Short mmCIF file of C-alpha atoms and ligand atoms in Angstrom, two decimals:
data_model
loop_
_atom_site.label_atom_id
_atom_site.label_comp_id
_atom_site.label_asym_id
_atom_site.label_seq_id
_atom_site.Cartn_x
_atom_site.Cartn_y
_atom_site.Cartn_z
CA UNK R 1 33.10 27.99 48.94
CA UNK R 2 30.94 24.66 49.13
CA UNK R 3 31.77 22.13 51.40
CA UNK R 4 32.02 18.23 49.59
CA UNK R 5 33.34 14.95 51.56
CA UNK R 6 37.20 15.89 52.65
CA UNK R 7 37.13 19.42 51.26
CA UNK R 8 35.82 22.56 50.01
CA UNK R 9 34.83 23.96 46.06
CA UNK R 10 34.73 26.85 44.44
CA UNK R 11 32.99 27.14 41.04
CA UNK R 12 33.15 29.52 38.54
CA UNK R 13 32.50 29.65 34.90
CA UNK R 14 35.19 28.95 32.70
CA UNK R 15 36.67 31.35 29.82
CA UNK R 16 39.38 31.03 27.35
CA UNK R 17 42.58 31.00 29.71
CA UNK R 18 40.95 27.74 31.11
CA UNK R 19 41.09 25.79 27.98
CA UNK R 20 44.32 24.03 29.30
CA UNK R 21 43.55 23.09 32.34
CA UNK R 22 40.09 21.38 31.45
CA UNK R 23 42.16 19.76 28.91
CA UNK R 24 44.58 18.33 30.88
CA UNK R 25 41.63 16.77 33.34
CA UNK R 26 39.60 16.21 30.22
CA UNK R 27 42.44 14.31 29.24
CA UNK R 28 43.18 12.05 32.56
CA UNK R 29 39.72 11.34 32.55
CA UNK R 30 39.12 9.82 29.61
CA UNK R 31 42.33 7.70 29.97
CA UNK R 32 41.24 6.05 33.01
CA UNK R 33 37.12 5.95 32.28
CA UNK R 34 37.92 4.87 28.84
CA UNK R 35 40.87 2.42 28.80
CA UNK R 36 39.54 -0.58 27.39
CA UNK R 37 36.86 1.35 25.93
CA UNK R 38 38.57 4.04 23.41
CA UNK R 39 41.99 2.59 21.50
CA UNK R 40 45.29 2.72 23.35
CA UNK R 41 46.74 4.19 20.71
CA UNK R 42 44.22 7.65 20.63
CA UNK R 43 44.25 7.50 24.54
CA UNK R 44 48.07 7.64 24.59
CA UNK R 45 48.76 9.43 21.88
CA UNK R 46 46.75 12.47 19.99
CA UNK R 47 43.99 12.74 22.82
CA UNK R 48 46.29 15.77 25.36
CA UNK R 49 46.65 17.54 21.42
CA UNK R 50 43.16 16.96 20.49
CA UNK R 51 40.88 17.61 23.57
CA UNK R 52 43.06 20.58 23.84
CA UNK R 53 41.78 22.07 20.45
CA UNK R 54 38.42 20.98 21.01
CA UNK R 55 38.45 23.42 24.34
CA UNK R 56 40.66 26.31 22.84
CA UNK R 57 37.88 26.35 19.74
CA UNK R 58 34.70 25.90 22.31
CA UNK R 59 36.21 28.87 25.02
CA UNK R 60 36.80 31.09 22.03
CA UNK R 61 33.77 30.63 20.18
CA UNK R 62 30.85 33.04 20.37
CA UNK R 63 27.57 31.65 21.75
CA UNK R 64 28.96 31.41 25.27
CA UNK R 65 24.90 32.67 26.42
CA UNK R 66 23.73 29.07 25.13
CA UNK R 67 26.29 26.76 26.79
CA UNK R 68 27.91 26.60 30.80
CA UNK R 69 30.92 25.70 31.06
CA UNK R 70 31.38 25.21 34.91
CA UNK R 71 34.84 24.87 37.41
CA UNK R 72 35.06 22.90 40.56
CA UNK R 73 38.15 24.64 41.99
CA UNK R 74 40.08 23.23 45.41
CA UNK R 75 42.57 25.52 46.43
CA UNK R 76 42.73 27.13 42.77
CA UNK R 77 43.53 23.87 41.31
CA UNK R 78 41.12 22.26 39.04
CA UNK R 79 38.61 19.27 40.52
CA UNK R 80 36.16 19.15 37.81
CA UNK R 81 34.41 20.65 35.58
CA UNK R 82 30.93 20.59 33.39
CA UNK R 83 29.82 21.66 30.28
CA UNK R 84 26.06 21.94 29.44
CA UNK R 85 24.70 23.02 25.81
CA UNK R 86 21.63 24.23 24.97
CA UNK R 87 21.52 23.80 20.85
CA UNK R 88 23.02 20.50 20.39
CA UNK R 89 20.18 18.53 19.92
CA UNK R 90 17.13 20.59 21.22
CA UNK R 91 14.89 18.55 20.34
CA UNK R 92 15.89 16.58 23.16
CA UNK R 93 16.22 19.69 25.83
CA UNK R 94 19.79 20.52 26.49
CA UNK R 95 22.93 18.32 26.27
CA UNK R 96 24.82 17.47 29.37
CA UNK R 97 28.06 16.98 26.90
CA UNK R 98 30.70 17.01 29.60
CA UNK R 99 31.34 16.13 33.31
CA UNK R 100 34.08 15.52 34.68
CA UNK R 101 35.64 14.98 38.44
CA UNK R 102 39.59 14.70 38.96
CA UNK R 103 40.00 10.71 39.19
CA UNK R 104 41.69 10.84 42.96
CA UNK R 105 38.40 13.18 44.03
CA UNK R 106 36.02 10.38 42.97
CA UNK R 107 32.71 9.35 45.36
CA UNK R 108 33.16 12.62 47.79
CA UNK R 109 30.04 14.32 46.28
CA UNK R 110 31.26 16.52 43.63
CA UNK R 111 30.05 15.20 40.55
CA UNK R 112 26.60 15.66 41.91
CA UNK R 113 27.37 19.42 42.77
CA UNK R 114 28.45 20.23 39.59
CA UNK R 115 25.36 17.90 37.75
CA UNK R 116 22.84 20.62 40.85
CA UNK R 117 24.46 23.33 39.21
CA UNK R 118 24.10 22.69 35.36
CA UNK R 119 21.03 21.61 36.30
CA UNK R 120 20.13 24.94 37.97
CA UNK R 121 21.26 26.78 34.64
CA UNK R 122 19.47 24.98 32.76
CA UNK R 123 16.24 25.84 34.95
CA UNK R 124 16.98 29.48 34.62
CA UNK R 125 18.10 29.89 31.12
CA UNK R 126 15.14 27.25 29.76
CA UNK R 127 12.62 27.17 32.35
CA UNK R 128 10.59 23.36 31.38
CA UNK R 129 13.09 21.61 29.26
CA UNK R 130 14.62 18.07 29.88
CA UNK R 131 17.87 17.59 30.14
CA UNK R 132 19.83 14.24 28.25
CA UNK R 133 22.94 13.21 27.69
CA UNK R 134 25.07 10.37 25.94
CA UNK R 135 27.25 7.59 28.30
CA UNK R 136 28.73 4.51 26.65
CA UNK R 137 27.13 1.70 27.60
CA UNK R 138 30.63 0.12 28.96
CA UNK R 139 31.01 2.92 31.67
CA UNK R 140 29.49 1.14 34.34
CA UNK R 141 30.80 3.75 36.86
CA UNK R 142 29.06 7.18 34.98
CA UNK R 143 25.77 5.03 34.62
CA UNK R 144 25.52 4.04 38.33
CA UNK R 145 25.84 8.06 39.00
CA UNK R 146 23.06 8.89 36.37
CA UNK R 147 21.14 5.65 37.06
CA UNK R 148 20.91 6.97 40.89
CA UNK R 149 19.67 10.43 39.81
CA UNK R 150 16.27 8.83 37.84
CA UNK R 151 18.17 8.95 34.64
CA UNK R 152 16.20 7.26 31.62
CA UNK R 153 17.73 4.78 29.13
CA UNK R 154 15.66 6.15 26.29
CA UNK R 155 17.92 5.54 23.19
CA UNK R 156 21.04 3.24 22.33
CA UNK R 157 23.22 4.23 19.13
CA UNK R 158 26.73 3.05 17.80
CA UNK R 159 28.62 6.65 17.89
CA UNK R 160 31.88 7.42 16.54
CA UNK R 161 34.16 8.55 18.58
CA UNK R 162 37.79 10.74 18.97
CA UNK R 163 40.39 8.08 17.55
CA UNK R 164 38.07 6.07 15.58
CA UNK R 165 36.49 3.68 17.57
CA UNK R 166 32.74 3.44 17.18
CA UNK R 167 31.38 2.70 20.47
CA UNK R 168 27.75 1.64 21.78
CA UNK R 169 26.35 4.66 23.70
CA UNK R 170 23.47 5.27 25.40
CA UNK R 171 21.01 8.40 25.58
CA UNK R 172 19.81 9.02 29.38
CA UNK R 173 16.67 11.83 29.53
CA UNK R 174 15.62 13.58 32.56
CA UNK R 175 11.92 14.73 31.35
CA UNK R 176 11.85 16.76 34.62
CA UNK R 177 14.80 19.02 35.66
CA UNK R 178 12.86 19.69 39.21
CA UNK R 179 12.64 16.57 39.95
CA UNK R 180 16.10 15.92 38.92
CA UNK R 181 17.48 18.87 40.80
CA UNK R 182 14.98 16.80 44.06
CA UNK R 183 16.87 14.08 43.70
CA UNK R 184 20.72 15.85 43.28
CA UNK R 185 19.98 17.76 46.29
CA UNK R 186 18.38 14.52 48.22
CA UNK R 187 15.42 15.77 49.05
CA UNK R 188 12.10 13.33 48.27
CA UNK R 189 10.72 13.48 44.70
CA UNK R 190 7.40 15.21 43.88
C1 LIG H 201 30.68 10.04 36.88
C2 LIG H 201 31.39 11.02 37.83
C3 LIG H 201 31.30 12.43 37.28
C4 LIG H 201 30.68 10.96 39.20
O1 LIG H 201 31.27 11.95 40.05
P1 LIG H 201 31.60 11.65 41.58
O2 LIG H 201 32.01 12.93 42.22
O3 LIG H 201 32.55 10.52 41.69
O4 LIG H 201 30.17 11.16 42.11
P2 LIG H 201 29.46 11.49 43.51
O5 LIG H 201 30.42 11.31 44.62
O6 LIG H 201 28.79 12.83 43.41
O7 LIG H 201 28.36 10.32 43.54
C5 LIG H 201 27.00 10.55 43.89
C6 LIG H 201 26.29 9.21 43.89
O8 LIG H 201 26.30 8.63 42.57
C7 LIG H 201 26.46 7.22 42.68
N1 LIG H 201 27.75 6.80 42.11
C8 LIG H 201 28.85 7.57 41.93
N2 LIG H 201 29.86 6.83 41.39
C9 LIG H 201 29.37 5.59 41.24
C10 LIG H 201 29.95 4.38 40.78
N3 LIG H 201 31.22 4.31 40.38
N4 LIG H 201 29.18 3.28 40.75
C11 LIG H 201 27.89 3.30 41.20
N5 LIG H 201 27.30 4.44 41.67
C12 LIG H 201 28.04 5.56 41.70
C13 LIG H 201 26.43 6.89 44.16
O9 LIG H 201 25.07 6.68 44.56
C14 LIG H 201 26.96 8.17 44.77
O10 LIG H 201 26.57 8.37 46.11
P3 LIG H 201 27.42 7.66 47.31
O11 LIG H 201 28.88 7.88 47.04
O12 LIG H 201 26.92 8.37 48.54
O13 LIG H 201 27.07 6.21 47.25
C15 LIG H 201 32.87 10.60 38.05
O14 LIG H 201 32.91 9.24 38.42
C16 LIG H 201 33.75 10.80 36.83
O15 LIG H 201 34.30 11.87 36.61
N6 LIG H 201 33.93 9.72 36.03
C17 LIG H 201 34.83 9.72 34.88
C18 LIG H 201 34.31 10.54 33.74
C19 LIG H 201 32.96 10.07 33.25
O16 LIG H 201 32.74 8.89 33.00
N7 LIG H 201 32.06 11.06 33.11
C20 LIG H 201 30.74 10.84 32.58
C21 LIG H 201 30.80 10.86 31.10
S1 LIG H 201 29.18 10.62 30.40
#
């Protein structure tokens, strides 16, 4: 167990009797990040049905030795989760594609656990590469996290997202993942 502000984690990696549970925080997540952001209508409607695929098809899928799918667990409920792939786009390092912390667990500490620990597979599985990752630009809360951990603004894009919407997004690159990990785990940068 790892201590955070006002409790105590567990983490463990996920496998394919998760895929609910991530979905249903997946889920919550997006709908309060993302209201005003994605369209009502996808973030009240087809998002429980369709995040839920997306996790029941990544879980069972083979490759599970190039991607981390990591749990935050508080008393065997879930409190967050992150997902880190190596192959999306390699030619930017790996992918921080998810990350997640249950919405009334917010500013204790735990989003910068999990981000140490993705970051630590990442060190061990692809000793050297950066690490990046796509926010939109209209989450001002996920960019003050990443913008406080030496994240770089290195590319801006229009992407499409779930539901339709095409949404301005922003590519942050961590050229060093020591450094990074410096930084997550406070100590002074070298
Ligand atoms: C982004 C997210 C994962 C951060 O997790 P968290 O557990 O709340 O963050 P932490 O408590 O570890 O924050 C660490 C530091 O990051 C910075 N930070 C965190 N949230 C911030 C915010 N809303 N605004 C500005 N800075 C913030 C602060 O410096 C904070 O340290 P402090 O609380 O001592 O001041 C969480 O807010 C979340 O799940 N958001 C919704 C989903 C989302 O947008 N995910 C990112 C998709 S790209």
């Amino acid at each position: 167990m790892i201590a955070f502000r006002n409790g105590f984690v567990a983490f463990r990696p996920a496998d394919a009797s998760d895929s609910a549970a991530i979905a249903g925080l997946h889920s919550a997540s997006w709908r309060r990040a993302y209201r005003g952001i994605l369209p009502d209508s996808y973030l009240d409607g087809e998002i429980a049905q369709e995040r839920l695929e997306l996790w029941e098809n990544r879980l069972l899928s083979s490759g599970m030795n190039r991607r981390l799918v990591l749990l935050a667990e508080s008393a065997s409920d879930l409190a967050g989760f992150v997902c880190i792939l190596l192959d999306a786009e390699p030619e930017w390092g790996a992918c921080l594609d998810n990350l997640h912390v249950r919405p009334d667990s917010h500013r204790r500490g735990l989003g910068r656990l999990l981000f140490a620990e993705a970051t630590r597979w990442l060190m061990s599985k692809e000793p050297g590469w950066p690490l990046h990752l796509w926010v939109f630009e209209a989450n001002p809360a996920a960019r003050g996290f990443y913008d406080r951990f030496g994240g770089e603004v290195v590319t801006r894009k229009i992407k499409r997202m779930p539901g339709g919407a095409e949404i301005a997004s922003l590519r942050y690159l961590w050229r060093d993942t020591q450094t990074l990990l410096n930084r997550l785990a406070g100590r002074p940068a070298v």
